[in-house]
Amino acid sequence: MMAADSIGVTPLDTGEFLLGTVTVTPVFFESNGEIDPESQDWTTAEIDEVLAKVGEGVNWWSDMLDTMDTVHTLDFVIDETFARDPFESPYEPIDRNTNALNEYIGDFVTRQGYGDSRSIEEAVQRFNHDQRIKHDTDWAFTIFVVDSSDDPDGLFASGGNFSAAFAYAGGLFVVTPSTRPASTIAHEMGHIFWARDEYQNASSWTDQRGYYDAQNLNAADNPTPGFSQQDSIMRGGVPLTAAFESLTTPASTLAMVGWQDSDGDGVFDVADVPLDLDGIGYWDAEQSLYVFSGNASVAALRNQNSSGPQSDISLAEISELQYRLDDGSWLVADTPHSQTAMFDLTISIADSFDSIQFRVIDTSTGIASPIIGGTAAVPAITAAGITGVAFMDENQNGEKDLGEPALAATGVRVLHADGSPLLVGNVDAADFSDGAIPEESFVGVTLAADGLVSSAEVAAFLQDDAATDRVFHSYDLQRSAWIQRWSSKVALNASFDEPVGEVTVSLIGVGDASYGRVEAYDASGTLITRQTSAVIGDGESMTVQVTDPRGQIASVRIFGHADTSVAIKSIDFGFQAQSMTELSGGFRLPNLPDGDYQVVLDPERAIHSFGSQPLNVSVVAGTSSILIAAAQRVDSPRHNLAIAEDANQDGEINATDALVIINDLARSSPRLLAVDDTEGFDVDVNNDGAVSALDALVVINALARQRNQAGNGESEANGGPDSALMTDLAFRDFEARSATTTPDPSTQLRTTDSGGIPLLGPFAQAERIANPLAMFNFDDGIAVNESVGTRESDTADGGKSSAARRQRTAIAHHADVPVETSDRVQTSKVDELDKRTLRPQDWFFRGIEPNILEPETDWMV
């Protein structure tokens, strides 16, 4: 994983901590006499000698690391391009003082394509950033080597800030005469990664720097009683040489370059940060598969450096997703080898188990995520303020037992203990007209600009050069103008009326590469957390979210990071007040303050009841015990308990019952019934909590059984159920307009419920009918001419029976359409559902497949 692609890194971060891989680019200058007299010339032997010293100097640090009991590695890539072929310069740098570096280094970076930079430091850093990308390393810096092989003292001319080697800290560059020893390279490289000098009259013992902002405790001026200065690579003279030769340097010095192991586990603090895993999994016993989905990411330690851009960086990776059964050995489920990962997988498990656990791990350091645990019965869910599982408690013991079905797509709402809603708010620049926004216009939040030369007022205007995006502006007192750019010089502060758990900010890039940062503070002003965006292109939008598991975010500060600017469109804040159960029945509501809450569950189907609600939950230390939401089976609010097939509640089963279902489907489409859907006919005939073509089919099959019990002659000649059904196909609620309307796909029945769960059993089989109106050949409330299946006895000679003709004439009359010749019913669709051969006398209407199984009923015979 290269730092240029790592979480938190920007082009300004070329040397934040000394771990991983580093590109070192030695640049040797060869004067050509054009401006300064030429006094030095490189020889091949001198080039070889200096390159050897460079290698020895930088590798001192990797040798030093090897003496420590850690999991870390440090490797260097030395790009010798500008050493083997020295860069030709009109200057002789060793004959000038060190203040002249702008001339010869400036000439080099300009000719490398960085002449448009604002400073030498910026130009070299851009060069370094490109070098690390080129060589696929984490960090990069440059060593400018000045030929001093023929100089009398090997030092720069007097009058400058330095006489010998010096460095610009934070991943920039070293400048050194060629005759300096390898220990000098090692010393100056310490500066590159933020270490301070420790010799007399240099940095003070009170100075701090580096990723941990470590104090320079080994400095010569440390007045602490009993202090004894130790040999260190950051001292000078003999103590420096002694440290170099003995591979020793004090812990306070190493802490400045990132080498600090506070807990002694062999992992430096910068890498000793648990990974994040947010997931949910459940056991599918029928398939012997464990289903797991979720996402993972590395987490960066907060960069406390008092210098540099303070980017929060991690070089860690998600190496593996692991699981184990019953506290056994960890097994590998997936190997993403990336800093972020999405999981959607199944694991085949042949043996029975009681418990299962998941984690992600960086195998190079052993750093892992908190464990997510579950059982064969209860899903594994990432800990949160409120977690739970909704299921059918078939044995009514109040516990989730193996085999009890989960209730997916159940709505979950959380309320305060008194039943009041949790805070959910939004402030969007698009909701305001041009100009300053009055403070009273904000609801649940107050916005204020915070900058040295800005007023506190906030305004909304269209973004510069944008036709539609309206963004927040600050007022620049020096320019006397509204400014859309938010940067390290002016930030947008948002203070909430009450603490919240989540804040999401929508940003727009206003340069070639922008980085947005959002910092979250509690009520005392203590920084809780912060997040930095990935790079945002000019005009591109991106959201940044900060969360607090304890729900204590009182305010946020929003600005451009790493010397960049952003525009701000909107801020969403509050809590996740509602959720939906997943396929496992599991749910989680994170980032809630400690306290008591009410949880209300809204089942997808009206035939499921969670009993007395709301459920009471207490959140302590940011979490709670898993909520076991046990549901019972109840009757549908639109089901006739006395006679199921009597949809119109007249005490009889007749064609009108099928008709009212068809009319209902035409008006309201196939649907799941809500608990409070009690008005109207009892159209849920099969009592499954839904209205579908299957309900009409149950009635039709009941009519067919009545017909068969009465005999075919009565049915056809004496006005039995068949005749009644045909007569009733007038569909009083329908307006006959056209016989050729194409069915609307939006009225097709679903094969999954709203939670994405396949509708199994008879309900799914009923979907094979495709459309409840097409089943009776009605579309959008319009009767359509239909071919009629005929019985074998009616069609032995290929003709049509008088009963069949009467049926077809009745349909055509009510639809006001011409009667067409009917073809024999085909059985291919029927055979797909049931492999047995149907008898011709079992045929009914084309589009109706009476052989489809009904719940707890027999085949129609």
mmCIF file of C-alpha atoms in Angstrom, residues 90-326:
data_model
loop_
_atom_site.group_PDB
_atom_site.id
_atom_site.type_symbol
_atom_site.label_atom_id
_atom_site.label_comp_id
_atom_site.label_asym_id
_atom_site.label_seq_id
_atom_site.Cartn_x
_atom_site.Cartn_y
_atom_site.Cartn_z
ATOM 1 C CA PRO A 90 25.959 27.485 -14.072
ATOM 2 C CA TYR A 91 26.739 27.837 -10.354
ATOM 3 C CA GLU A 92 29.483 26.383 -8.184
ATOM 4 C CA PRO A 93 27.438 25.861 -5.001
ATOM 5 C CA ILE A 94 30.312 25.124 -2.594
ATOM 6 C CA ASP A 95 31.848 28.501 -3.368
ATOM 7 C CA ARG A 96 28.633 30.290 -2.419
ATOM 8 C CA ASN A 97 27.059 30.596 1.002
ATOM 9 C CA THR A 98 24.004 28.539 1.860
ATOM 10 C CA ASN A 99 21.613 31.408 1.186
ATOM 11 C CA ALA A 100 22.273 30.859 -2.533
ATOM 12 C CA LEU A 101 20.369 27.591 -2.618
ATOM 13 C CA ASN A 102 17.514 29.307 -4.429
ATOM 14 C CA GLU A 103 19.769 29.750 -7.461
ATOM 15 C CA TYR A 104 21.040 26.231 -8.031
ATOM 16 C CA ILE A 105 18.122 24.296 -6.548
ATOM 17 C CA GLY A 106 15.689 26.683 -8.216
ATOM 18 C CA ASP A 107 17.407 26.025 -11.547
ATOM 19 C CA PHE A 108 17.055 22.269 -11.012
ATOM 20 C CA VAL A 109 13.343 22.248 -10.114
ATOM 21 C CA THR A 110 12.520 24.705 -12.891
ATOM 22 C CA ARG A 111 14.124 22.482 -15.479
ATOM 23 C CA GLN A 112 12.233 19.507 -14.043
ATOM 24 C CA GLY A 113 8.936 21.267 -14.696
ATOM 25 C CA TYR A 114 8.158 22.822 -11.322
ATOM 26 C CA GLY A 115 9.026 26.433 -12.086
ATOM 27 C CA ASP A 116 5.447 27.577 -11.457
ATOM 28 C CA SER A 117 5.757 26.800 -7.743
ATOM 29 C CA ARG A 118 5.502 29.548 -5.144
ATOM 30 C CA SER A 119 8.716 28.559 -3.373
ATOM 31 C CA ILE A 120 11.709 26.238 -3.518
ATOM 32 C CA GLU A 121 10.155 24.144 -0.760
ATOM 33 C CA GLU A 122 6.907 23.708 -2.682
ATOM 34 C CA ALA A 123 8.724 22.831 -5.886
ATOM 35 C CA VAL A 124 10.908 20.196 -4.248
ATOM 36 C CA GLN A 125 7.926 18.693 -2.446
ATOM 37 C CA ARG A 126 6.058 18.361 -5.725
ATOM 38 C CA PHE A 127 9.121 16.678 -7.178
ATOM 39 C CA ASN A 128 9.296 14.340 -4.187
ATOM 40 C CA HIS A 129 5.612 13.472 -4.459
ATOM 41 C CA ASP A 130 6.068 12.549 -8.110
ATOM 42 C CA GLN A 131 9.142 10.498 -7.236
ATOM 43 C CA ARG A 132 7.268 8.413 -4.671
ATOM 44 C CA ILE A 133 4.500 7.781 -7.180
ATOM 45 C CA LYS A 134 7.067 6.822 -9.802
ATOM 46 C CA HIS A 135 8.794 4.371 -7.470
ATOM 47 C CA ASP A 136 5.653 3.196 -5.671
ATOM 48 C CA THR A 137 6.857 4.054 -2.176
ATOM 49 C CA ASP A 138 5.308 5.551 0.927
ATOM 50 C CA TRP A 139 7.577 8.585 1.269
ATOM 51 C CA ALA A 140 10.221 10.476 -0.696
ATOM 52 C CA PHE A 141 12.862 13.139 -0.162
ATOM 53 C CA THR A 142 15.817 14.610 -2.054
ATOM 54 C CA ILE A 143 19.489 14.938 -1.125
ATOM 55 C CA PHE A 144 21.216 17.780 -2.980
ATOM 56 C CA VAL A 145 24.944 16.967 -2.967
ATOM 57 C CA VAL A 146 27.400 19.797 -3.591
ATOM 58 C CA ASP A 147 30.802 18.732 -4.878
ATOM 59 C CA SER A 148 33.426 19.738 -2.311
ATOM 60 C CA SER A 149 36.126 17.226 -3.232
ATOM 61 C CA ASP A 150 38.604 19.975 -4.150
ATOM 62 C CA ASP A 151 37.454 22.541 -1.597
ATOM 63 C CA PRO A 152 40.040 23.352 1.113
ATOM 64 C CA ASP A 153 37.715 22.922 4.101
ATOM 65 C CA GLY A 154 34.751 21.148 2.545
ATOM 66 C CA LEU A 155 32.395 23.869 3.803
ATOM 67 C CA PHE A 156 30.186 26.483 2.190
ATOM 68 C CA ALA A 157 31.391 30.037 1.932
ATOM 69 C CA SER A 158 30.746 32.128 4.994
ATOM 70 C CA GLY A 159 27.843 34.527 5.368
ATOM 71 C CA GLY A 160 24.998 32.028 5.124
ATOM 72 C CA ASN A 161 22.750 30.410 7.685
ATOM 73 C CA PHE A 162 24.765 27.190 7.638
ATOM 74 C CA SER A 163 28.338 26.182 6.962
ATOM 75 C CA ALA A 164 27.958 22.452 6.297
ATOM 76 C CA ALA A 165 24.981 20.143 5.795
ATOM 77 C CA PHE A 166 21.417 21.203 6.585
ATOM 78 C CA ALA A 167 17.888 19.963 5.936
ATOM 79 C CA TYR A 168 14.351 21.221 5.445
ATOM 80 C CA ALA A 169 12.133 19.060 7.642
ATOM 81 C CA GLY A 170 8.959 17.199 6.797
ATOM 82 C CA GLY A 171 9.788 15.219 3.658
ATOM 83 C CA LEU A 172 11.616 18.003 1.842
ATOM 84 C CA PHE A 173 15.372 17.966 1.190
ATOM 85 C CA VAL A 174 18.936 17.784 2.484
ATOM 86 C CA VAL A 175 21.810 19.908 1.218
ATOM 87 C CA THR A 176 25.274 18.562 1.976
ATOM 88 C CA PRO A 177 28.875 18.929 0.779
ATOM 89 C CA SER A 178 30.075 15.713 -0.826
ATOM 90 C CA THR A 179 32.855 15.186 1.681
ATOM 91 C CA ARG A 180 30.613 14.893 4.741
ATOM 92 C CA PRO A 181 30.509 11.401 6.364
ATOM 93 C CA ALA A 182 27.640 8.898 6.229
ATOM 94 C CA SER A 183 26.673 9.843 9.783
ATOM 95 C CA THR A 184 25.831 13.319 8.486
ATOM 96 C CA ILE A 185 23.368 11.780 6.007
ATOM 97 C CA ALA A 186 21.762 9.812 8.849
ATOM 98 C CA HIS A 187 21.535 12.929 11.051
ATOM 99 C CA GLU A 188 19.984 15.098 8.340
ATOM 100 C CA MET A 189 17.559 12.349 7.433
ATOM 101 C CA GLY A 190 16.287 12.523 11.011
ATOM 102 C CA HIS A 191 15.176 16.081 10.252
ATOM 103 C CA ILE A 192 13.353 14.903 7.134
ATOM 104 C CA PHE A 193 11.102 12.871 9.438
ATOM 105 C CA TRP A 194 10.707 15.683 11.987
ATOM 106 C CA ALA A 195 13.513 14.992 14.520
ATOM 107 C CA ARG A 196 15.084 18.082 16.085
ATOM 108 C CA ASP A 197 18.706 18.912 16.802
ATOM 109 C CA GLU A 198 19.953 18.153 20.312
ATOM 110 C CA TYR A 199 23.376 19.778 20.421
ATOM 111 C CA GLN A 200 24.184 22.966 22.309
ATOM 112 C CA ASN A 201 22.653 26.222 21.048
ATOM 113 C CA ALA A 202 20.334 24.343 18.700
ATOM 114 C CA SER A 203 16.738 23.277 19.365
ATOM 115 C CA SER A 204 15.390 23.611 22.886
ATOM 116 C CA TRP A 205 14.271 20.798 25.169
ATOM 117 C CA THR A 206 10.810 22.388 25.188
ATOM 118 C CA ASP A 207 10.456 22.049 21.423
ATOM 119 C CA GLN A 208 8.028 19.471 20.085
ATOM 120 C CA ARG A 209 7.557 17.913 16.674
ATOM 121 C CA GLY A 210 6.637 14.739 14.830
ATOM 122 C CA TYR A 211 3.469 12.667 14.481
ATOM 123 C CA TYR A 212 3.025 12.470 18.268
ATOM 124 C CA ASP A 213 4.355 16.026 18.757
ATOM 125 C CA ALA A 214 7.021 14.448 20.954
ATOM 126 C CA GLN A 215 9.119 16.683 23.168
ATOM 127 C CA ASN A 216 12.833 17.138 22.475
ATOM 128 C CA LEU A 217 13.843 15.800 25.889
ATOM 129 C CA ASN A 218 17.432 14.852 24.958
ATOM 130 C CA ALA A 219 18.311 18.441 24.032
ATOM 131 C CA ALA A 220 21.444 19.847 25.624
ATOM 132 C CA ASP A 221 19.535 22.549 27.534
ATOM 133 C CA ASN A 222 17.232 20.194 29.436
ATOM 134 C CA PRO A 223 17.298 21.592 33.013
ATOM 135 C CA THR A 224 15.604 18.624 34.664
ATOM 136 C CA PRO A 225 17.510 17.622 37.812
ATOM 137 C CA GLY A 226 19.508 14.454 37.205
ATOM 138 C CA PHE A 227 19.246 14.779 33.415
ATOM 139 C CA SER A 228 22.174 13.228 31.549
ATOM 140 C CA GLN A 229 22.285 13.725 27.802
ATOM 141 C CA GLN A 230 22.593 10.486 25.887
ATOM 142 C CA ASP A 231 24.460 9.762 22.688
ATOM 143 C CA SER A 232 22.105 10.404 19.808
ATOM 144 C CA ILE A 233 22.108 10.588 16.054
ATOM 145 C CA MET A 234 20.637 14.087 16.454
ATOM 146 C CA ARG A 235 23.553 15.435 18.494
ATOM 147 C CA GLY A 236 26.798 16.632 16.934
ATOM 148 C CA GLY A 237 30.482 15.724 16.965
ATOM 149 C CA VAL A 238 31.664 12.757 19.032
ATOM 150 C CA PRO A 239 28.259 11.849 20.571
ATOM 151 C CA LEU A 240 26.746 11.732 17.077
ATOM 152 C CA THR A 241 29.545 9.502 15.805
ATOM 153 C CA ALA A 242 29.232 7.243 18.844
ATOM 154 C CA ALA A 243 25.482 6.845 18.290
ATOM 155 C CA PHE A 244 26.040 6.122 14.605
ATOM 156 C CA GLU A 245 28.621 3.451 15.281
ATOM 157 C CA SER A 246 26.736 1.787 18.135
ATOM 158 C CA LEU A 247 23.267 1.964 16.585
ATOM 159 C CA THR A 248 21.794 3.778 19.541
ATOM 160 C CA THR A 249 19.547 6.781 20.039
ATOM 161 C CA PRO A 250 17.236 7.671 22.971
ATOM 162 C CA ALA A 251 13.515 6.910 22.912
ATOM 163 C CA SER A 252 12.547 10.590 22.996
ATOM 164 C CA THR A 253 14.444 11.151 19.750
ATOM 165 C CA LEU A 254 12.961 8.107 18.050
ATOM 166 C CA ALA A 255 9.466 9.205 19.090
ATOM 167 C CA MET A 256 9.828 12.292 16.890
ATOM 168 C CA VAL A 257 10.260 10.087 13.777
ATOM 169 C CA GLY A 258 7.260 7.953 14.766
ATOM 170 C CA TRP A 259 9.046 5.179 16.662
ATOM 171 C CA GLN A 260 7.089 5.025 19.899
ATOM 172 C CA ASP A 261 5.537 1.883 21.353
ATOM 173 C CA SER A 262 3.549 2.989 24.378
ATOM 174 C CA ASP A 263 2.154 -0.426 25.273
ATOM 175 C CA GLY A 264 5.256 -2.436 24.432
ATOM 176 C CA ASP A 265 3.502 -4.807 22.047
ATOM 177 C CA GLY A 266 6.006 -4.352 19.229
ATOM 178 C CA VAL A 267 3.702 -2.107 17.215
ATOM 179 C CA PHE A 268 4.461 1.608 17.098
ATOM 180 C CA ASP A 269 1.595 3.830 18.192
ATOM 181 C CA VAL A 270 1.090 5.246 14.712
ATOM 182 C CA ALA A 271 0.125 1.762 13.517
ATOM 183 C CA ASP A 272 -1.394 0.440 16.738
ATOM 184 C CA VAL A 273 -4.951 1.484 15.836
ATOM 185 C CA PRO A 274 -7.759 -1.114 15.614
ATOM 186 C CA LEU A 275 -9.283 -1.629 12.194
ATOM 187 C CA ASP A 276 -12.951 -0.844 11.655
ATOM 188 C CA LEU A 277 -15.439 -3.590 10.751
ATOM 189 C CA ASP A 278 -19.140 -2.911 10.346
ATOM 190 C CA GLY A 279 -21.068 -6.000 9.374
ATOM 191 C CA ILE A 280 -23.900 -8.406 9.955
ATOM 192 C CA GLY A 281 -24.115 -12.120 9.345
ATOM 193 C CA TYR A 282 -26.584 -14.973 9.809
ATOM 194 C CA TRP A 283 -26.779 -18.740 9.464
ATOM 195 C CA ASP A 284 -28.828 -20.206 6.601
ATOM 196 C CA ALA A 285 -29.392 -23.700 7.972
ATOM 197 C CA GLU A 286 -31.246 -24.933 4.892
ATOM 198 C CA GLN A 287 -28.272 -24.196 2.650
ATOM 199 C CA SER A 288 -25.586 -24.834 5.296
ATOM 200 C CA LEU A 289 -24.220 -21.389 4.472
ATOM 201 C CA TYR A 290 -23.239 -18.498 6.678
ATOM 202 C CA VAL A 291 -24.092 -15.215 4.969
ATOM 203 C CA PHE A 292 -21.989 -12.157 5.837
ATOM 204 C CA SER A 293 -22.072 -8.616 4.479
ATOM 205 C CA GLY A 294 -20.411 -5.430 5.623
ATOM 206 C CA ASN A 295 -17.496 -3.098 5.124
ATOM 207 C CA ALA A 296 -14.118 -2.510 6.719
ATOM 208 C CA SER A 297 -11.486 0.206 6.714
ATOM 209 C CA VAL A 298 -8.220 1.062 8.364
ATOM 210 C CA ALA A 299 -8.226 3.790 10.986
ATOM 211 C CA ALA A 300 -5.585 6.478 11.310
ATOM 212 C CA LEU A 301 -4.151 7.771 14.560
ATOM 213 C CA ARG A 302 -4.729 11.503 14.945
ATOM 214 C CA ASN A 303 -1.667 13.427 13.769
ATOM 215 C CA GLN A 304 -0.658 15.782 16.598
ATOM 216 C CA ASN A 305 2.338 17.326 14.856
ATOM 217 C CA SER A 306 2.750 20.995 15.707
ATOM 218 C CA SER A 307 4.362 21.370 12.262
ATOM 219 C CA GLY A 308 3.167 20.322 8.842
ATOM 220 C CA PRO A 309 -0.387 19.796 7.594
ATOM 221 C CA GLN A 310 -1.391 17.348 10.370
ATOM 222 C CA SER A 311 -2.766 14.740 8.016
ATOM 223 C CA ASP A 312 -4.068 11.627 9.762
ATOM 224 C CA ILE A 313 -2.330 8.840 7.875
ATOM 225 C CA SER A 314 -2.319 5.070 8.046
ATOM 226 C CA LEU A 315 -0.216 2.642 6.018
ATOM 227 C CA ALA A 316 -2.211 -0.329 7.325
ATOM 228 C CA GLU A 317 -4.312 -2.615 5.160
ATOM 229 C CA ILE A 318 -7.273 -4.943 5.476
ATOM 230 C CA SER A 319 -5.361 -8.114 4.711
ATOM 231 C CA GLU A 320 -8.007 -10.681 5.599
ATOM 232 C CA LEU A 321 -11.547 -11.141 6.810
ATOM 233 C CA GLN A 322 -11.387 -14.016 9.261
ATOM 234 C CA TYR A 323 -13.945 -16.094 11.139
ATOM 235 C CA ARG A 324 -13.844 -18.818 13.735
ATOM 236 C CA LEU A 325 -16.333 -21.298 15.100
ATOM 237 C CA ASP A 326 -16.755 -22.007 18.812
#
